[in-house]
mmCIF file of C-alpha atoms in Angstrom:
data_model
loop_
_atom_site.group_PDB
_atom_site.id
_atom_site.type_symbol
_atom_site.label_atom_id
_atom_site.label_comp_id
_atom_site.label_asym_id
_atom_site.label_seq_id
_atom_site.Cartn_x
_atom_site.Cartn_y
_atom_site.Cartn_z
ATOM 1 C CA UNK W 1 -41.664 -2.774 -4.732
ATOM 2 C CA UNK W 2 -38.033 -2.573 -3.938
ATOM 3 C CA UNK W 3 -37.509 -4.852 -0.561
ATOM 4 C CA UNK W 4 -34.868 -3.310 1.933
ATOM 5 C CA UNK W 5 -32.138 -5.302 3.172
ATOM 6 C CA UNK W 6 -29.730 -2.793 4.156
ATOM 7 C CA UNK W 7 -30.424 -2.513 8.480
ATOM 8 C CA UNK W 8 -28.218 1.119 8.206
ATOM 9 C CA UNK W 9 -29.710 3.330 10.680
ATOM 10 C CA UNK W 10 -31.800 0.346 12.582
ATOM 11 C CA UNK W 11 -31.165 -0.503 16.187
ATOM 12 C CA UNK W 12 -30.745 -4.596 17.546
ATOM 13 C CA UNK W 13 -30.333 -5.793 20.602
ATOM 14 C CA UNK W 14 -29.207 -9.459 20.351
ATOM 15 C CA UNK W 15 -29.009 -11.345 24.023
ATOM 16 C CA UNK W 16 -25.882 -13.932 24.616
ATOM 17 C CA UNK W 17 -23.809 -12.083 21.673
ATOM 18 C CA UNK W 18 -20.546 -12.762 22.949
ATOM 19 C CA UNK W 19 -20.058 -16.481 21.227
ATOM 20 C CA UNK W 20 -21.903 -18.713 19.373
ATOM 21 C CA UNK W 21 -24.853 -18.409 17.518
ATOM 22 C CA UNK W 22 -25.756 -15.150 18.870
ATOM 23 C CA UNK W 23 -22.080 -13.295 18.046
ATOM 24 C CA UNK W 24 -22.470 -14.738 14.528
ATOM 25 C CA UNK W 25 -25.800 -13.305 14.256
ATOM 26 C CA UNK W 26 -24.838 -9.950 15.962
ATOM 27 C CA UNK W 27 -21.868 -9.876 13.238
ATOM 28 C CA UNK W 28 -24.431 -10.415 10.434
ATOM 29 C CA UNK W 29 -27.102 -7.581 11.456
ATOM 30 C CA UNK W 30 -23.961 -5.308 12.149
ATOM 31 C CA UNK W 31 -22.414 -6.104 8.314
ATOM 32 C CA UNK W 32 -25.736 -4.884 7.180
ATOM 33 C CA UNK W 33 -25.869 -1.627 9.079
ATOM 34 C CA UNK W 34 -27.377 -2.376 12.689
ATOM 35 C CA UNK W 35 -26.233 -0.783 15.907
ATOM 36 C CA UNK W 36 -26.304 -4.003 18.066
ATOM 37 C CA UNK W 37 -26.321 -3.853 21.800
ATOM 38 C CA UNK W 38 -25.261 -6.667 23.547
ATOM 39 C CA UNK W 39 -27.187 -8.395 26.329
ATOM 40 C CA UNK W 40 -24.763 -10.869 28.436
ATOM 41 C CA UNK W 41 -23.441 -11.836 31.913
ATOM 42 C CA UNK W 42 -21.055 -9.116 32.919
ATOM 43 C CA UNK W 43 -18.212 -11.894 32.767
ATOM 44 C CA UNK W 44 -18.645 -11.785 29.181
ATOM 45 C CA UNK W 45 -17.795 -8.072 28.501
ATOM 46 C CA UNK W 46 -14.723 -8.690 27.447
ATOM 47 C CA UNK W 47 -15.348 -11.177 24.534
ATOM 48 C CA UNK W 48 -18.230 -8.812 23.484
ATOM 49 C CA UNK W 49 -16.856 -6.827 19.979
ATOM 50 C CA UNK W 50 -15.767 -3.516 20.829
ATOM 51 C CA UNK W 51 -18.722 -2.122 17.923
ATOM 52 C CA UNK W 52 -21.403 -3.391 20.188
ATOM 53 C CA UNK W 53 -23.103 -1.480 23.176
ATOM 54 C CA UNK W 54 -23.050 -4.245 26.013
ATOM 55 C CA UNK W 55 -25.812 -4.310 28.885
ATOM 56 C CA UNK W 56 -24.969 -6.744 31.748
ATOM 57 C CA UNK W 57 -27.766 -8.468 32.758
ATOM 58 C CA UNK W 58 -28.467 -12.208 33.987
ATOM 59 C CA UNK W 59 -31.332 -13.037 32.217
ATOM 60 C CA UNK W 60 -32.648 -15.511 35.071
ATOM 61 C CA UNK W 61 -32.822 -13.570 37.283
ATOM 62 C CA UNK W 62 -36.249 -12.573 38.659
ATOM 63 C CA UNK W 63 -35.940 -8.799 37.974
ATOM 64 C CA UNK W 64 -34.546 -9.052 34.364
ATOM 65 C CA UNK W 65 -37.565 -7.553 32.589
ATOM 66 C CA UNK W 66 -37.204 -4.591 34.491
ATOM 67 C CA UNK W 67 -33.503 -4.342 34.278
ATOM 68 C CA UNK W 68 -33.917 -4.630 30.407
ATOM 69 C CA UNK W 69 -37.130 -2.157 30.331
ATOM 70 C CA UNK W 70 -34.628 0.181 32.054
ATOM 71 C CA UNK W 71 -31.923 -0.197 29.512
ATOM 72 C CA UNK W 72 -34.561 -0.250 26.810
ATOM 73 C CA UNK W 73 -35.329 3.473 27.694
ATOM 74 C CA UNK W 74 -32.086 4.452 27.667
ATOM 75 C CA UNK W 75 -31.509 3.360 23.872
ATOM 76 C CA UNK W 76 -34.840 4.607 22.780
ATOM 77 C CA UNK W 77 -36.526 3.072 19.852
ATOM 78 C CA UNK W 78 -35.365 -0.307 19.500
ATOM 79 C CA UNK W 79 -36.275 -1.837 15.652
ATOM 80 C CA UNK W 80 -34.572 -5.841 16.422
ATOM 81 C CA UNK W 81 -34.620 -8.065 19.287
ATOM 82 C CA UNK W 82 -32.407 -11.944 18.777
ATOM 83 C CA UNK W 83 -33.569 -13.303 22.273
ATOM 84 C CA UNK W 84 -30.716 -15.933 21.695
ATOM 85 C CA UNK W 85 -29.230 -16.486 25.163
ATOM 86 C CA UNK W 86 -29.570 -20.009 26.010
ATOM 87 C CA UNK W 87 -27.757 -22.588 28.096
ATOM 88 C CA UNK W 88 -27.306 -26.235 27.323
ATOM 89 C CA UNK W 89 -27.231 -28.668 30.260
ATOM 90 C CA UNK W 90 -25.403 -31.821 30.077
ATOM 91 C CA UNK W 91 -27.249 -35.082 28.480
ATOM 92 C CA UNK W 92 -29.231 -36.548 31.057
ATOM 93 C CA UNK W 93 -32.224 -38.800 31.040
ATOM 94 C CA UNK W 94 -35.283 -38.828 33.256
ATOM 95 C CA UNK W 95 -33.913 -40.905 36.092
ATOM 96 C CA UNK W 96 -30.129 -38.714 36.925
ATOM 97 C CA UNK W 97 -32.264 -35.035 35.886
ATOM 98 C CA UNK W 98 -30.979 -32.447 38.625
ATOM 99 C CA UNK W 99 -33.422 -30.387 40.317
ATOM 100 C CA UNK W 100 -31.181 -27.410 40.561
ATOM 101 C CA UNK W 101 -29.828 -27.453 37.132
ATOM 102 C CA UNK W 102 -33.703 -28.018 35.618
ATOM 103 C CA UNK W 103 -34.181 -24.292 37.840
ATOM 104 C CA UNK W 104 -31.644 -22.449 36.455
ATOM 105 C CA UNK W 105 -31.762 -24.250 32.457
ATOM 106 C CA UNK W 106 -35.379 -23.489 32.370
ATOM 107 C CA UNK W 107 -34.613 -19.670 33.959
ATOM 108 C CA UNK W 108 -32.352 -19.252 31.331
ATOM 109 C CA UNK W 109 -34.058 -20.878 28.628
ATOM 110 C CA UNK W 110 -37.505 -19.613 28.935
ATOM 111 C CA UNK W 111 -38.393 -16.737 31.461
ATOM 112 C CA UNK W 112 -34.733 -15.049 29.577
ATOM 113 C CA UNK W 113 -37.015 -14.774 26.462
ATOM 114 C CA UNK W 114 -40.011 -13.638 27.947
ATOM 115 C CA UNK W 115 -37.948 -10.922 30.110
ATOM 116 C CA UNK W 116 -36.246 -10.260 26.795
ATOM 117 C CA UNK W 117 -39.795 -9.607 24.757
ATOM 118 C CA UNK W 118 -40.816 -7.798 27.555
ATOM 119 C CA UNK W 119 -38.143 -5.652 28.338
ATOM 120 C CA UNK W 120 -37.577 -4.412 24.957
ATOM 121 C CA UNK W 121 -41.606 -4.546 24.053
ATOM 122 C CA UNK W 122 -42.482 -0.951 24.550
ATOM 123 C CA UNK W 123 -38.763 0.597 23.167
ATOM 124 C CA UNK W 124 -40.138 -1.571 20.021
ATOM 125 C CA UNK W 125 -43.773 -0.201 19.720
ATOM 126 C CA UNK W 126 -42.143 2.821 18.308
ATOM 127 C CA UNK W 127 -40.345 0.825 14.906
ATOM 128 C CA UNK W 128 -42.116 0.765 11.770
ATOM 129 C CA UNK W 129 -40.272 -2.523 11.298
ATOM 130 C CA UNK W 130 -40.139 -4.230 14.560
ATOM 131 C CA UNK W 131 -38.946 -7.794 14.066
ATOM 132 C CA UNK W 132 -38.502 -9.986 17.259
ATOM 133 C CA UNK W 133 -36.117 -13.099 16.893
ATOM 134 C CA UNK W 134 -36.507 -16.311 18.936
ATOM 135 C CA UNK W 135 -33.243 -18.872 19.266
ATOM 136 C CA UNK W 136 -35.654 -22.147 19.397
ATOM 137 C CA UNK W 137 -34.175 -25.519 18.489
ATOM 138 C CA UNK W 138 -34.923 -28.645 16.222
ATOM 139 C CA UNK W 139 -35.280 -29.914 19.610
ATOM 140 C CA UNK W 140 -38.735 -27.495 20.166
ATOM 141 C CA UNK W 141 -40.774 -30.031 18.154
ATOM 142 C CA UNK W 142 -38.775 -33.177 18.250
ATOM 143 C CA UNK W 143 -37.231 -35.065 21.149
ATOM 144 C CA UNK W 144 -33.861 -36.879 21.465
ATOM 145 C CA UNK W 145 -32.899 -39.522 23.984
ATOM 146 C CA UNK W 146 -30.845 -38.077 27.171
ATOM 147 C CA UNK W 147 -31.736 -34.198 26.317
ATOM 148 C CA UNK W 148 -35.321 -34.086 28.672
ATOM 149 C CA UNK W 149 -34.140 -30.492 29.640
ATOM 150 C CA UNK W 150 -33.089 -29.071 26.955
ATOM 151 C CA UNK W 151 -36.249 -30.296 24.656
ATOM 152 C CA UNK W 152 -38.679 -29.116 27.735
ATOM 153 C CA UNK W 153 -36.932 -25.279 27.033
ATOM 154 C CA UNK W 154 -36.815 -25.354 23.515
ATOM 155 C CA UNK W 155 -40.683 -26.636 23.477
ATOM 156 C CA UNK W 156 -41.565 -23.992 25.415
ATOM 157 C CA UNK W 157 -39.328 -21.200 23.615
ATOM 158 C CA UNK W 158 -41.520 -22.296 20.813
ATOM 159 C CA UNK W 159 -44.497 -21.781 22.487
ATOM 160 C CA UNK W 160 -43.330 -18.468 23.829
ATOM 161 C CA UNK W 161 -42.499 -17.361 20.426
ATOM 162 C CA UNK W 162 -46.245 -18.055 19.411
ATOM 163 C CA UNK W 163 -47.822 -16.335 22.279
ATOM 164 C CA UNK W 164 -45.989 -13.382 21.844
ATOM 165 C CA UNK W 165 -46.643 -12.762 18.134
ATOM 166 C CA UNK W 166 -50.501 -12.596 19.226
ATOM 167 C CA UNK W 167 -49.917 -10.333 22.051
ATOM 168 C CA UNK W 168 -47.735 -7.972 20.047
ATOM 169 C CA UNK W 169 -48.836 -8.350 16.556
ATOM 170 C CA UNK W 170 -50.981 -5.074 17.031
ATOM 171 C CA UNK W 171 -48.410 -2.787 18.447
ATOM 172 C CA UNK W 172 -47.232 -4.072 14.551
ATOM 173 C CA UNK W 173 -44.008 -5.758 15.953
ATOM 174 C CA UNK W 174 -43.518 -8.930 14.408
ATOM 175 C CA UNK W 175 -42.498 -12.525 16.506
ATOM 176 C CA UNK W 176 -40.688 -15.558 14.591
ATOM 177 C CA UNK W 177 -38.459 -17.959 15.999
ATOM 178 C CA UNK W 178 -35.102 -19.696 14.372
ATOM 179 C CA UNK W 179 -34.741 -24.051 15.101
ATOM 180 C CA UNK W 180 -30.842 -25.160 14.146
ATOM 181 C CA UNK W 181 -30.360 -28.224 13.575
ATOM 182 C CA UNK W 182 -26.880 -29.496 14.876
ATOM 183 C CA UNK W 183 -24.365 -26.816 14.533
ATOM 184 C CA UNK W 184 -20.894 -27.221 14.729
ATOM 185 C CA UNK W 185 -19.942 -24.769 17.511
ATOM 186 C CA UNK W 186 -17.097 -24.742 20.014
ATOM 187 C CA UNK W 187 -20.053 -25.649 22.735
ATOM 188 C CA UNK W 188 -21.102 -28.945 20.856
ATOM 189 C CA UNK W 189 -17.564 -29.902 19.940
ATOM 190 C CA UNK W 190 -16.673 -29.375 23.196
ATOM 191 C CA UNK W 191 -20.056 -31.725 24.437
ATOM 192 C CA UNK W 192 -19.313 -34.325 21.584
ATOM 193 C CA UNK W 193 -14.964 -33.940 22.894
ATOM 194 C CA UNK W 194 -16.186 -34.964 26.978
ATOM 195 C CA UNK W 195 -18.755 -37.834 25.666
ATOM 196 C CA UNK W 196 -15.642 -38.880 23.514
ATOM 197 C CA UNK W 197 -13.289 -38.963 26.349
ATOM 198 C CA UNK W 198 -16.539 -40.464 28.318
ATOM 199 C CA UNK W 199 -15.768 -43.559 25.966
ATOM 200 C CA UNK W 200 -18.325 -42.048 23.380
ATOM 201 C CA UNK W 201 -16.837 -42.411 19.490
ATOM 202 C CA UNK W 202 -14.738 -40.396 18.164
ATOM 203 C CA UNK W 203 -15.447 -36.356 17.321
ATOM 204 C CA UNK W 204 -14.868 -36.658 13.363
ATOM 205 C CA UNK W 205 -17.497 -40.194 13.339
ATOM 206 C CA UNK W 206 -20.474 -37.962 15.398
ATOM 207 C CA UNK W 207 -19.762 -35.244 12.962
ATOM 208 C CA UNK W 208 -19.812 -37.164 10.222
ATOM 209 C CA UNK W 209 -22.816 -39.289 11.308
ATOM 210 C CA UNK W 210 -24.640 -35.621 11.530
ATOM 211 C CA UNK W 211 -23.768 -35.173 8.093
ATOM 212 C CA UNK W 212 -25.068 -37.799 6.893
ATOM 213 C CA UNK W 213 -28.521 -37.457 8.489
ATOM 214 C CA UNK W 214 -29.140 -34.381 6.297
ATOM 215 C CA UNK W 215 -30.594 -33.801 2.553
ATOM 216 C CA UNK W 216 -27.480 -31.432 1.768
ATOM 217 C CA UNK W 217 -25.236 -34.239 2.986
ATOM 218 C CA UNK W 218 -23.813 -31.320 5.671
ATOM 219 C CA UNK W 219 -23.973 -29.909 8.761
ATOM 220 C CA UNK W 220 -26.206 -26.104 9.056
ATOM 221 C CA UNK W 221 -23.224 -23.415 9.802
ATOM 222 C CA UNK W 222 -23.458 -20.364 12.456
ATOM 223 C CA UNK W 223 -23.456 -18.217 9.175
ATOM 224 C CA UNK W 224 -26.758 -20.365 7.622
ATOM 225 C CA UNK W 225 -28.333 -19.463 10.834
ATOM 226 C CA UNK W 226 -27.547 -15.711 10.741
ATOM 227 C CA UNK W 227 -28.479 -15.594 7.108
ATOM 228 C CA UNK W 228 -32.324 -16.406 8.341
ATOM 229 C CA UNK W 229 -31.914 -13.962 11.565
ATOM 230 C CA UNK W 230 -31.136 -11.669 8.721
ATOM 231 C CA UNK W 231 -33.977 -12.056 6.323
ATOM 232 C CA UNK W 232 -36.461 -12.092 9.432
ATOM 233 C CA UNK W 233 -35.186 -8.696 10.730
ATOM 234 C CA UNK W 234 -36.149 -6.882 6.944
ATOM 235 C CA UNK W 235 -38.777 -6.354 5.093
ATOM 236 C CA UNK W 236 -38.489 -9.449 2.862
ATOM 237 C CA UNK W 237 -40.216 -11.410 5.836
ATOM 238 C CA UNK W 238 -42.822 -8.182 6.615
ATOM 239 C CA UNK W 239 -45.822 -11.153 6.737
ATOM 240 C CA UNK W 240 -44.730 -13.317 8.414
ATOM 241 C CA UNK W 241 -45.014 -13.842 12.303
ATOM 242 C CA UNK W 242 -45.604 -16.566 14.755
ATOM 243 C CA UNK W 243 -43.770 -18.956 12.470
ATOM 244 C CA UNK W 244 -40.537 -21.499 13.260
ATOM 245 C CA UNK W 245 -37.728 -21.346 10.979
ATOM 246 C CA UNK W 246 -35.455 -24.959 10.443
ATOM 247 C CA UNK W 247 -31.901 -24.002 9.417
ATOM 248 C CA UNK W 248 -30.564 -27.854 9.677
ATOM 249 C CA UNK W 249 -29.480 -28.693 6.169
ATOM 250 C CA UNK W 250 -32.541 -30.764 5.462
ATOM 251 C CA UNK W 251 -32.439 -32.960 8.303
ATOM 252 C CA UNK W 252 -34.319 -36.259 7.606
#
């Protein structure tokens, strides 16, 4: 049987798809044929590609599932969800952790993907190839020193990711989640530039450090990362759900 890879005539919505990770995998779904809607704050309209629909919404906010079930109604059937939008807080231990920030982080980080799922849930039930797509993290099953926050949200995006495939997975709409290693983005250059200027080493050692952690002796790219997004939002991954996908170059 012939699998399909081509998306032409498929609908995505992919959340935070005005940088990062979630523009490169916005770029890939829309080079194979996918209408993609953008989900973002309404400050980032203006970096959002001009192909893309673009819904404002801030996904921690307490009414985003209806704001997105609203939107979802207006597009119709919706075939691809990337819940990507994420934030990363600053590296802090245990004993300088902010109250506020944990609030927002973990708003962000894990009620923005359940709003997400839920939002888009019954605009999906009417795909024959409904593929959900979680932005997890290496960091959602291992820890690293100073990142408490961020491994508490990716943990639980994981978990999320899991729960959801079991309530959806008879409506037939699929749930798998993506874990990146270290990715060389502007956001982690930038982190690894202030813990430079912080007195940390310099930005070419930590990358090359990275590197050298991994069985391909690289770094996992924004495009290795939207090459998986791909493959989960065909046909060539139509049995698997409630699975977590490493994209980190082999990292030991």
């Amino acid at each position: 049987m012939e699998i399909a890879q081509d998306l032409g005539g498929r609908k995505a919505v992919v959340t935070g798809a005005s940088s990062g990770l979630g523009r490169a995998i916005a770029m890939r779904l829309a080079a194979s044929g996918a209408a993609v809607t953008n989900v973002d704050l309404d400050e980032a309209r203006l970096a959002s590609p001009e192909a893309f629909g673009f819904i404002a919404c801030d996904l921690a906010a307490p009414d985003a599932r209806e704001l997105l079930s609203d939107e979802a109604a207006r597009l119709g059937r919706v075939d691809i969800l990337v819940a990507n939008a994420g934030v990363v807080p600053p590296w802090r231990g245990l004993r300088t952790v902010d109250g506020a920030e944990w609030a927002r982080v973990m708003a962000v980080n894990t009620w923005g993907i359940a709003a997400s799922i839920g939002g888009f849930a019954d605009a999906m039930t009417g795909s024959k190839a409904a593929s959900i797509i979680v932005m997890a993290s290496i960091n959602g099953f291992r820890a690293h020193a100073s990142q408490v926050l961020y491994t508490a949200s990716k943990h639980a995006a994981i978990g999320i990711t899991r729960a959801a495939a079991l309530d959806l997975g008879p409506l037939g709409i699929r749930v798998n989640a993506l874990a990146p290693g270290p990715i060389a983005t502007d956001a982690l250059m930038g982190r690894i530039a202030t813990r430079h200027a912080e007195g940390g080493q310099e930005p070419d050692a930590v990358v090359a450090a990275m590197a050298s952690e991994t069985a391909l002796g690289r770094m996992a790219t924004e495009e290795d990362v939207a090459n998986v997004a791909h493959f989960l939002a065909t046909e060539a991954s139509a049995g698997m759900t409630g699975s977590v996908f490493p994209v980190d170059a082999g990292l030991a």
